[in-house]
Coordinates of C-alpha atoms and ligand atoms in Angstrom, one line a residue:
M1 CA 77.8 91.9 117.3
D2 CA 79.7 88.4 116.9
Q3 CA 81.0 88.4 121.0
D4 CA 83.4 86.1 120.7
A5 CA 85.4 87.1 117.7
S6 CA 85.2 90.6 119.3
E7 CA 87.1 89.0 122.1
Q8 CA 89.8 87.3 119.6
I9 CA 91.0 90.9 118.7
D10 CA 94.2 92.9 119.9
W11 CA 92.3 96.0 119.5
W12 CA 95.1 98.0 120.7
G13 CA 97.6 96.0 119.6
M14 CA 96.3 96.5 115.8
L15 CA 95.3 99.8 115.9
T16 CA 98.7 100.9 117.0
D17 CA 100.8 98.5 114.9
P18 CA 102.8 99.9 111.7
G19 CA 102.3 97.2 109.7
Y20 CA 98.1 98.3 110.3
L21 CA 99.1 101.8 109.9
V22 CA 101.0 101.4 106.6
D23 CA 97.4 99.5 105.3
P24 CA 94.5 99.1 107.3
H25 CA 92.0 97.2 104.5
P26 CA 93.2 94.4 105.0
H27 CA 92.6 94.1 109.1
L28 CA 89.1 96.1 108.9
R29 CA 87.9 93.8 105.5
R30 CA 88.2 90.7 107.4
I31 CA 87.2 91.5 110.8
R32 CA 83.9 94.6 109.1
E33 CA 83.0 91.1 107.5
L34 CA 82.5 89.3 111.7
G35 CA 80.2 91.9 112.0
P36 CA 79.5 96.0 111.7
I37 CA 79.7 96.6 115.7
H38 CA 82.6 95.3 117.9
Y39 CA 82.9 95.6 121.4
D40 CA 86.2 95.9 122.7
A41 CA 85.8 94.3 126.7
P42 CA 89.7 95.6 127.7
S43 CA 89.2 98.7 127.2
D44 CA 85.0 99.0 127.1
I45 CA 85.5 100.7 123.6
Y46 CA 82.9 100.0 121.3
F47 CA 84.1 99.6 117.5
V48 CA 81.6 100.7 114.4
L49 CA 82.8 99.4 110.8
G50 CA 79.4 99.4 108.7
H51 CA 78.5 102.5 106.8
E52 CA 74.9 102.3 108.4
E53 CA 75.6 102.2 112.3
F54 CA 78.0 104.9 111.3
N55 CA 75.3 107.6 109.8
S56 CA 72.8 106.7 112.2
M57 CA 75.2 107.5 115.7
V58 CA 76.9 110.6 114.0
R59 CA 73.1 111.6 113.3
S60 CA 71.2 110.9 116.9
S61 CA 70.8 112.9 119.7
R62 CA 71.9 109.8 122.0
M63 CA 75.5 110.1 121.1
G64 CA 78.2 113.3 121.1
R65 CA 81.7 114.5 121.0
D66 CA 82.5 115.8 125.0
T67 CA 85.2 113.1 126.5
R68 CA 83.7 114.3 130.7
L69 CA 80.9 112.3 129.9
W70 CA 83.1 108.9 128.6
K71 CA 82.8 106.7 132.0
N72 CA 86.8 106.1 131.4
G73 CA 87.6 109.4 130.0
W74 CA 91.1 110.9 130.7
S75 CA 88.9 114.2 130.8
R76 CA 86.9 113.6 133.9
P77 CA 86.7 114.6 137.0
E78 CA 88.1 111.5 139.0
S79 CA 90.6 111.6 136.8
K80 CA 92.7 114.9 138.2
Q81 CA 94.6 112.5 140.7
R82 CA 95.4 109.9 138.6
D83 CA 96.9 111.0 135.8
P84 CA 96.9 115.2 136.7
L85 CA 98.9 116.0 133.6
S86 CA 96.4 114.4 131.1
Y87 CA 93.1 115.8 132.5
E88 CA 95.2 119.8 132.6
L89 CA 95.6 118.8 128.2
F90 CA 92.1 117.8 128.1
S91 CA 90.7 120.8 130.7
E92 CA 93.4 123.3 128.6
F93 CA 91.4 122.7 125.5
Q94 CA 88.2 120.8 126.3
R95 CA 85.8 124.2 126.3
Q96 CA 85.5 123.8 121.4
M97 CA 82.7 122.9 119.5
V98 CA 84.5 119.4 118.7
N99 CA 84.2 118.4 122.0
S100 CA 80.8 119.5 123.0
D101 CA 77.3 118.8 123.0
Q102 CA 74.2 120.8 122.8
P103 CA 73.1 122.8 123.1
D104 CA 77.3 124.6 123.5
H105 CA 78.1 123.4 120.4
R106 CA 75.2 125.2 118.4
R107 CA 76.2 127.9 120.5
M108 CA 79.8 128.1 119.7
R109 CA 79.2 126.6 115.8
D110 CA 76.6 129.5 115.1
V111 CA 79.9 132.2 115.8
Y112 CA 81.8 130.6 112.2
E113 CA 79.3 128.7 110.4
K114 CA 78.5 131.9 109.0
A115 CA 82.0 131.7 107.3
F116 CA 82.0 128.3 105.8
R117 CA 78.7 127.8 104.0
P118 CA 79.3 125.8 100.9
A119 CA 78.4 129.5 99.0
D120 CA 81.3 131.4 101.4
I121 CA 83.9 129.8 99.7
P122 CA 83.7 129.6 96.0
P123 CA 85.3 133.5 96.6
L124 CA 88.5 132.1 98.1
R125 CA 89.7 130.5 94.9
P126 CA 91.6 133.1 93.6
M127 CA 93.6 133.0 96.3
I128 CA 93.9 129.2 96.7
E129 CA 94.8 129.8 93.4
R130 CA 97.6 132.0 93.6
E131 CA 98.8 129.9 96.9
A132 CA 99.5 127.0 95.2
C133 CA 100.9 128.1 91.4
L134 CA 103.4 129.7 94.3
L135 CA 104.7 126.8 95.4
L136 CA 104.5 124.3 92.4
E137 CA 106.3 126.9 90.1
D138 CA 109.5 126.2 93.0
I139 CA 108.9 122.6 91.9
P140 CA 112.4 122.1 90.5
E141 CA 111.9 119.4 86.3
E142 CA 113.1 116.1 86.7
T143 CA 114.5 115.9 90.3
P144 CA 113.6 113.9 92.7
V145 CA 111.1 116.3 95.5
D146 CA 109.8 115.1 98.8
F147 CA 105.7 116.3 97.5
M148 CA 104.6 116.3 101.4
T149 CA 107.6 118.4 101.8
V150 CA 107.3 121.5 99.1
F151 CA 103.8 121.1 98.7
A152 CA 101.4 119.2 100.9
N153 CA 103.2 120.2 104.1
L154 CA 102.8 124.3 103.7
F155 CA 99.7 124.8 101.2
P156 CA 97.3 123.9 103.5
L157 CA 98.7 125.6 106.1
R158 CA 99.3 128.5 104.1
V159 CA 95.4 128.6 103.1
V160 CA 94.3 129.4 106.3
R161 CA 97.0 131.5 107.7
N162 CA 95.6 134.2 104.4
L163 CA 91.8 133.3 106.3
F164 CA 93.1 134.8 109.8
H165 CA 95.4 137.6 108.2
I166 CA 98.1 135.9 110.2
S167 CA 101.1 137.3 109.1
P168 CA 104.0 134.3 106.7
E169 CA 106.2 135.1 109.3
M170 CA 104.3 132.3 111.7
D171 CA 104.4 129.8 109.0
P172 CA 107.3 128.0 111.0
Q173 CA 105.4 128.9 114.3
L174 CA 102.2 127.7 113.4
A175 CA 104.1 124.2 111.9
E176 CA 105.4 123.0 115.1
W177 CA 102.4 123.9 117.1
N178 CA 100.3 121.7 114.3
A179 CA 102.4 118.8 115.2
S180 CA 102.2 118.6 118.6
L181 CA 98.3 119.0 118.9
I182 CA 98.4 116.6 115.7
K183 CA 99.1 114.0 118.6
I184 CA 96.4 115.3 121.4
G185 CA 94.0 112.7 118.0
D186 CA 95.8 109.9 119.0
I187 CA 94.6 106.5 121.0
M188 CA 97.9 106.5 122.9
M189 CA 100.3 109.6 124.5
S190 CA 102.8 109.4 125.8
Q191 CA 104.0 111.8 129.2
D192 CA 106.6 113.7 126.5
Q193 CA 104.0 114.2 124.3
K194 CA 101.4 115.0 126.2
Q195 CA 103.4 117.9 127.9
D196 CA 104.6 119.5 124.8
A197 CA 101.0 119.4 123.1
L198 CA 99.8 121.3 125.9
K199 CA 103.1 124.0 125.8
A200 CA 102.1 123.9 121.9
L201 CA 98.6 124.6 123.3
K202 CA 99.4 127.4 125.6
G203 CA 101.3 128.5 123.3
Y204 CA 99.0 128.2 120.0
K205 CA 96.6 130.6 122.0
R206 CA 98.4 133.3 123.3
F207 CA 99.4 134.4 119.5
L208 CA 95.6 133.8 119.1
K209 CA 95.0 136.4 121.9
S210 CA 97.0 139.2 120.4
H211 CA 96.4 138.3 116.9
L212 CA 92.8 139.4 117.6
E213 CA 93.1 142.2 119.3
D214 CA 95.8 143.0 116.4
Q215 CA 92.9 142.7 113.9
R216 CA 90.6 144.3 115.9
G217 CA 88.8 146.9 113.8
N218 CA 89.6 145.3 111.1
P219 CA 86.8 144.2 108.6
D220 CA 88.1 142.6 106.5
N221 CA 89.1 139.7 108.4
R222 CA 85.7 137.7 108.6
L223 CA 86.7 135.2 111.1
I224 CA 87.8 137.7 113.7
S225 CA 86.1 140.0 113.6
L226 CA 83.0 136.9 114.2
A227 CA 85.1 135.9 116.9
I228 CA 85.8 139.3 118.4
E229 CA 81.4 139.7 118.1
A230 CA 80.9 136.6 119.7
W231 CA 83.4 137.7 122.4
D232 CA 82.5 140.9 123.5
A233 CA 79.1 139.8 123.0
G234 CA 79.5 136.8 125.2
V235 CA 78.0 135.0 123.2
M236 CA 81.7 133.2 124.5
D237 CA 83.9 133.4 127.3
Q238 CA 87.6 134.0 125.9
D239 CA 88.8 130.3 126.9
E240 CA 85.9 129.6 124.2
T241 CA 86.8 132.0 121.5
L242 CA 90.9 130.6 121.5
N243 CA 90.3 127.0 122.2
N244 CA 87.6 127.4 118.9
L245 CA 90.1 129.6 116.5
K246 CA 92.6 127.3 117.6
G247 CA 90.8 124.3 116.1
L248 CA 90.2 126.3 113.0
V249 CA 93.4 127.0 112.3
S250 CA 95.5 124.0 112.7
G251 CA 91.9 122.1 111.1
N252 CA 94.1 122.1 107.9
E253 CA 96.7 119.5 109.2
T254 CA 94.1 116.4 107.8
T255 CA 93.9 118.5 104.3
V256 CA 97.6 118.0 104.8
N257 CA 96.6 114.3 104.8
V258 CA 94.8 114.0 102.0
L259 CA 96.6 115.1 99.3
G260 CA 99.5 112.9 100.1
N261 CA 97.3 109.9 100.0
G262 CA 95.2 111.4 97.1
L263 CA 97.9 111.9 94.9
L264 CA 99.6 108.8 96.0
T265 CA 96.6 106.7 95.3
L266 CA 95.6 108.1 92.1
L267 CA 99.9 106.9 90.6
N268 CA 98.9 103.6 91.6
H269 CA 95.9 103.5 90.0
P270 CA 97.9 105.2 86.5
D271 CA 94.0 104.7 84.6
Q272 CA 91.6 106.7 86.7
F273 CA 94.8 109.3 86.6
D274 CA 95.2 109.1 82.6
R275 CA 91.3 109.0 83.6
L276 CA 91.2 112.2 85.1
R277 CA 93.4 113.8 82.8
T278 CA 91.1 114.0 80.2
Q279 CA 87.7 114.0 81.4
P280 CA 89.1 117.3 84.2
D281 CA 85.1 117.7 84.9
L282 CA 85.8 114.4 86.7
M283 CA 87.5 115.7 89.4
R284 CA 85.0 116.7 92.0
T285 CA 83.6 112.5 91.7
A286 CA 87.4 111.7 92.1
I287 CA 88.0 114.2 95.3
E288 CA 85.1 112.7 97.0
E289 CA 86.2 108.9 95.4
I290 CA 89.7 109.8 96.8
L291 CA 88.7 111.0 100.2
R292 CA 86.2 107.7 100.3
F293 CA 89.4 105.3 98.6
E294 CA 91.9 106.8 101.7
P295 CA 90.5 107.9 104.6
A296 CA 93.1 110.9 106.4
I297 CA 91.8 110.3 109.6
N298 CA 91.3 105.9 110.7
F299 CA 88.5 106.8 113.4
I300 CA 85.7 109.2 115.3
L301 CA 84.5 109.1 117.9
R302 CA 81.1 109.5 119.5
V303 CA 80.6 109.2 122.9
A304 CA 77.3 107.7 124.2
I305 CA 75.3 110.4 126.2
E306 CA 72.6 108.0 126.6
D307 CA 71.8 104.4 126.5
F308 CA 72.6 103.7 122.5
E309 CA 70.6 100.8 120.5
S310 CA 72.5 100.2 116.9
H311 CA 71.2 97.0 115.5
G312 CA 71.1 94.5 117.9
V313 CA 73.5 96.0 120.4
S314 CA 73.1 98.1 123.4
I315 CA 75.9 100.5 123.7
P316 CA 75.3 101.8 127.1
S317 CA 75.3 105.6 128.3
G318 CA 79.4 107.1 128.6
S319 CA 80.8 104.4 126.7
L320 CA 83.3 105.6 124.2
V321 CA 82.7 104.7 120.7
L322 CA 85.4 105.1 117.6
G323 CA 84.1 104.8 114.3
L324 CA 86.6 103.3 111.6
V325 CA 86.8 105.4 108.9
G326 CA 88.7 103.6 106.2
A327 CA 86.4 100.3 107.3
I328 CA 82.9 102.4 106.8
N329 CA 84.1 103.5 103.5
R330 CA 84.4 100.8 101.7
D331 CA 81.2 99.0 103.0
P332 CA 80.3 96.6 100.9
A333 CA 76.6 97.3 102.2
R334 CA 77.2 100.5 100.9
F335 CA 79.1 100.8 97.8
A336 CA 79.1 98.8 94.9
K337 CA 82.6 97.9 93.8
A338 CA 83.7 98.7 97.5
E339 CA 87.1 97.8 96.9
T340 CA 87.8 99.4 93.5
F341 CA 88.8 103.0 92.8
D342 CA 87.2 104.9 90.9
V343 CA 87.0 109.0 89.6
A344 CA 83.3 109.1 88.4
R345 CA 81.6 106.9 91.5
R346 CA 78.5 107.9 91.8
P347 CA 76.5 108.4 94.0
N348 CA 79.5 108.3 97.3
A349 CA 78.5 108.7 100.7
Q350 CA 81.9 108.5 101.9
S351 CA 82.2 109.7 105.6
I352 CA 85.7 111.4 106.3
F353 CA 84.3 114.1 107.4
G354 CA 82.1 112.8 109.9
G355 CA 78.1 113.2 109.7
G356 CA 74.9 115.2 111.9
P357 CA 75.8 118.1 113.9
H358 CA 79.8 118.5 113.9
V359 CA 79.9 117.3 110.3
C360 CA 83.3 119.0 109.6
I361 CA 83.0 123.2 109.4
G362 CA 85.7 123.3 106.7
A363 CA 84.8 120.4 104.4
A364 CA 83.8 123.0 101.8
L365 CA 87.0 124.7 102.4
A366 CA 89.2 121.7 102.3
R367 CA 87.6 120.2 99.6
L368 CA 88.2 123.3 97.0
E369 CA 91.7 123.7 98.8
V370 CA 92.2 119.8 97.0
E371 CA 90.6 120.6 94.1
V372 CA 92.9 123.8 93.3
A373 CA 95.6 121.6 94.2
F374 CA 95.2 118.9 91.5
S375 CA 93.6 120.5 88.9
E376 CA 96.7 122.9 88.7
L377 CA 99.3 120.0 89.4
I378 CA 97.4 118.6 85.9
R379 CA 97.5 121.8 84.2
N380 CA 101.1 122.1 85.4
F381 CA 103.1 118.5 84.5
S382 CA 103.0 116.1 81.8
K383 CA 104.4 113.8 83.9
I384 CA 104.4 112.6 87.7
E385 CA 106.2 109.7 88.7
L386 CA 106.5 107.8 92.1
A387 CA 111.1 108.4 92.4
G388 CA 111.3 106.3 95.3
E389 CA 109.8 104.3 98.7
P390 CA 105.8 106.8 99.6
V391 CA 106.5 106.4 103.5
W392 CA 104.0 106.7 105.6
W393 CA 103.1 107.8 109.3
T394 CA 103.0 104.7 111.8
D395 CA 103.7 106.7 115.4
R396 CA 99.8 108.3 114.2
T397 CA 97.0 106.6 115.1
N398 CA 94.4 108.3 114.1
Q399 CA 95.5 110.4 111.4
R400 CA 96.0 108.6 107.5
G401 CA 99.3 110.3 105.5
L402 CA 102.5 109.8 104.6
Q403 CA 105.7 111.0 106.0
T404 CA 107.4 111.5 102.8
L405 CA 106.6 110.8 99.4
P406 CA 108.7 111.4 96.5
L407 CA 108.6 112.2 93.3
R408 CA 109.6 113.5 90.2
F409 CA 107.5 115.8 87.5
S410 CA 107.9 116.5 83.9
R411 CA 106.5 120.0 83.3
R412 CA 104.2 120.6 80.3
Ligands
LIG1 C1 90.1 116.9 104.2 C2 90.4 117.9 105.4 C3 89.5 117.3 107.0 C4 89.1 116.4 106.9 C5 89.1 114.5 106.8 C6 88.0 116.9 108.1 C7 87.7 116.2 109.6 C8 86.4 116.3 109.7 C9 86.0 115.0 110.8 C10 85.9 113.7 110.5 C11 85.5 116.2 111.9 C12 84.4 115.7 112.7 C13 82.9 115.0 112.4 C14 81.9 114.5 113.4 O1 82.8 114.3 114.1 O2 81.6 114.0 112.6 C15 85.6 117.6 111.6 C16 85.4 118.4 112.4 C17 85.7 119.7 112.5 N1 86.5 120.3 111.6 FE1 87.3 119.0 110.0 N2 88.4 118.5 108.7 C18 88.9 118.6 107.8 C19 89.5 120.3 107.4 C20 88.8 121.1 108.3 C21 89.3 122.6 107.8 C22 90.5 122.7 106.5 C23 88.9 123.0 108.9 C24 89.1 124.3 109.3 C25 88.6 125.4 108.5 C26 88.7 121.9 110.0 C27 87.8 122.6 110.6 C28 87.0 121.3 111.7 C29 85.9 122.5 112.9 C30 86.7 123.6 113.6 C31 85.6 121.1 113.9 C32 84.5 120.7 114.5 C33 82.8 120.8 114.0 C34 81.6 120.7 114.5 O3 82.2 119.8 116.0 O4 81.1 121.0 114.7 N3 88.4 120.7 109.6 N4 86.5 117.4 110.9

């Protein structure tokens, strides 16, 4: 680690800067050249930009995800007096697999993992294709439309609410709650955003509790049945059951970004888009490359449970570590021609789903959704063109996605 170089980086200024949020790659390239791990003294946070360093960290039992262990964190009991709203918000959503270390993490994850194994996902394809086709059918020809509004924002939400047998009438409410909750992943939240997220979280949990009761005894509702069985058997209490369900239902938000980022990346690389159109068997490698090249999130966190040593850097227990996925996914030490977008890239050890025990439980589902979406886009439309300037979200520091993507479609 180059301590002098690290001290010169204004991390918080950079990570929240609209220019960075529109295109982080030049900044990340420059910083990674200075070293794979950087310590920011003012915030007492370690930033990881190297592929090997990140992947060994997320797989280590010395590194966890329980932010109550973070010595400066909002969810520590001491912060109750200092910042009661943050403490209440974090306590409200703390108890779920993504925020837990072993053995609690495994206890909760085991309940749902049964429904997310790679073999459980292909049978969902007909439902996923139906939802994609319904939305694509309604896209007008030769008229500029915002792809995010007409497709990306709607499709993953519809898939996940079908999975949980939630009524379509709930779509607008789920979308509103998700929009409030997305801010929880940010490094900076205003008091209003915290208040808003707390209200959304409580609303979500109230709804899910009544949904569980409504669906009790419906054997076709696999995920809800798994949750009820575990709750009844005392494997999870009410708060854990509802928080984990909320995490699964709102997990689709990142897929929205992948759809927008992926289509824009293909449009910006017309040779690669043509290659995919003429060789549909490249779809799987193309999706991994989209996930690598323009990742849908900016960072993945860990908290050091014990002192940790990585490539000559000592990380004391209680430290927060943020893996910067945009840099990790383009680390030239791991990826040949890392800055080149290549839909046939193999191997492709991209890190957007994290790794180790917390690796995204919804990864196989997300991959299938993206595969269906791009296959159906190519099948339905002979031409897709930009019809205006895409606009990136610049008020979300963790999610990396498009607010609008104006496109013009020509049908086959
Ligand atoms: C392309 C879309 C997605 C991306 C990029 C993504 C990314 C991630 C990442 C980075 C993590 C944390 C991994 C770590 O810390 O090592 C995670 C965990 C998780 N994701 Fe996803 N995710 C996506 C889709 C989904 C979907 C569709 C669902 C729900 C069905 C979902 C549910 C979860 C859950 C419940 C966890 C916590 C797992 C654990 O802690 O054991 N995700 N995801």
